[in-house]
Steps between C-alpha positions, in 0.01 A plus 500: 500500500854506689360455848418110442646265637618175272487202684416218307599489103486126454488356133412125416551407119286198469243455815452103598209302496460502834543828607314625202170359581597601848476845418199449268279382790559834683565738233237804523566549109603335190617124567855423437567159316839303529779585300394926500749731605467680878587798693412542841591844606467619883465941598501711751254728528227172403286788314779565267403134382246654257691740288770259460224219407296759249847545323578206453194373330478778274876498365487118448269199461513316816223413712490625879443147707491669831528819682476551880518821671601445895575786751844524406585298233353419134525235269443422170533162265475540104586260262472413155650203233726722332801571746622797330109676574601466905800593459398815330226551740789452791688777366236795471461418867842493560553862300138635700616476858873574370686192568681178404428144539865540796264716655277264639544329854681177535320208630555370872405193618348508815457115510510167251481165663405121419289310704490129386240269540243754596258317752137463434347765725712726329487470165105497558504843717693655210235337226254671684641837508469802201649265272479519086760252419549124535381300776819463757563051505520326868841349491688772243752735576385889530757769379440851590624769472447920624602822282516860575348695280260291412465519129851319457328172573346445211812482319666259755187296471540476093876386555380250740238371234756484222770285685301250696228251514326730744105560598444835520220547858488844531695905346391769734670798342331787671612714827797520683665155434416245199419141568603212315347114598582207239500097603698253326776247556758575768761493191244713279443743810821547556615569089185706490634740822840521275357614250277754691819583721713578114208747379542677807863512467408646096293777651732641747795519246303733328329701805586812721783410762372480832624791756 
């Protein structure tokens, strides 16, 4: 499989609370619990998403959470307790399409913002939207934030979790550009964008230079 594209290769060593039950409400497959072990990986071709999935459930244990096949990209979450099982799972990938984790794409931000005290109308327009999180508070401050690809925002979103007293609204990790909405605190909003910000930085130092 040369011809594929690695965009996202996006590890998380202990998944959060949060964004683990997150990712359970959507998840086509098995369920992931807090504390399992993650890798979100992003292809071109999407249909290449199969192979890749098929070998790595039948080289390790882990359990496929979610695969999505769009017109030009395809994803793919597995996970399992043991970290060393992903791991192993990430590299049989990695050695299938012929390529290294430095391979993948960096992460761009193509927005991050805080808006404090959100206003009532608002918060309640976004409650009302394709939500699976956390009901967004009148009065709270909003951080968001806007990746490209899109896989990479799961990991910013698990960063986020760890460092701050944070509400996680609403992961949208599908598409062109991942989407990231958590409420807290303007201090907690504002440590949890740090730490989102510092994963970022982590995945680019190991990702293909821009040209």
């Amino acid at each position: 499989m040369n011809n594929v594209n690695l965009r996202v290769y996006s590890f998380i060593d202990s998944l959060q609370p949060q964004l683990a039950s997150y990712l359970a409400t959507s998840s086509q497959g098995f369920l992931p619990i807090p504390g399992d072990a993650c890798l979100w990986v992003e292809v071109a071709p999407g249909m290449a998403v199969h192979r890749l999935s098929d070998i790595a459930l039948k080289a390790t244990s882990v359990r496929l959470g979610e695969q999505v096949v769009e017109r030009a990209f395809g994803s793919m979450e597995i996970h399992y307790r043991n970290q060393s099982e992903v791991l192993a799972a990430g590299e049989k990938i990695l050695q299938e399409i012929n390529h290294q984790v430095e391979d993948r794409l960096p992460c761009r931000i193509a927005w991050k913002e805080i808006i404090r005290a959100i206003a009532p109308d608002h918060a309640t327009l976004i409650n009302r939207q394709l939500r699976k999180g956390s009901m967004l508070l009148p009065g709270k401050s909003m951080f968001i934030l806007e990746t490209e690809p899109a896989g990479y925002i799961v990991q910013a979103a698990n960063e986020a979790e760890k460092a701050a007293h944070v509400t996680l609204i609403d992961v949208r990790a599908f598409g062109t550009f991942g989407r990231l909405t958590m409420m807290g605190s303007e201090a907690e909003t504002e440590q949890a964008m740090y730490a989102a910000e510092a994963a970022i930085r982590d995945i680019n130092a190991r990702a293909r230079a821009e040209t």
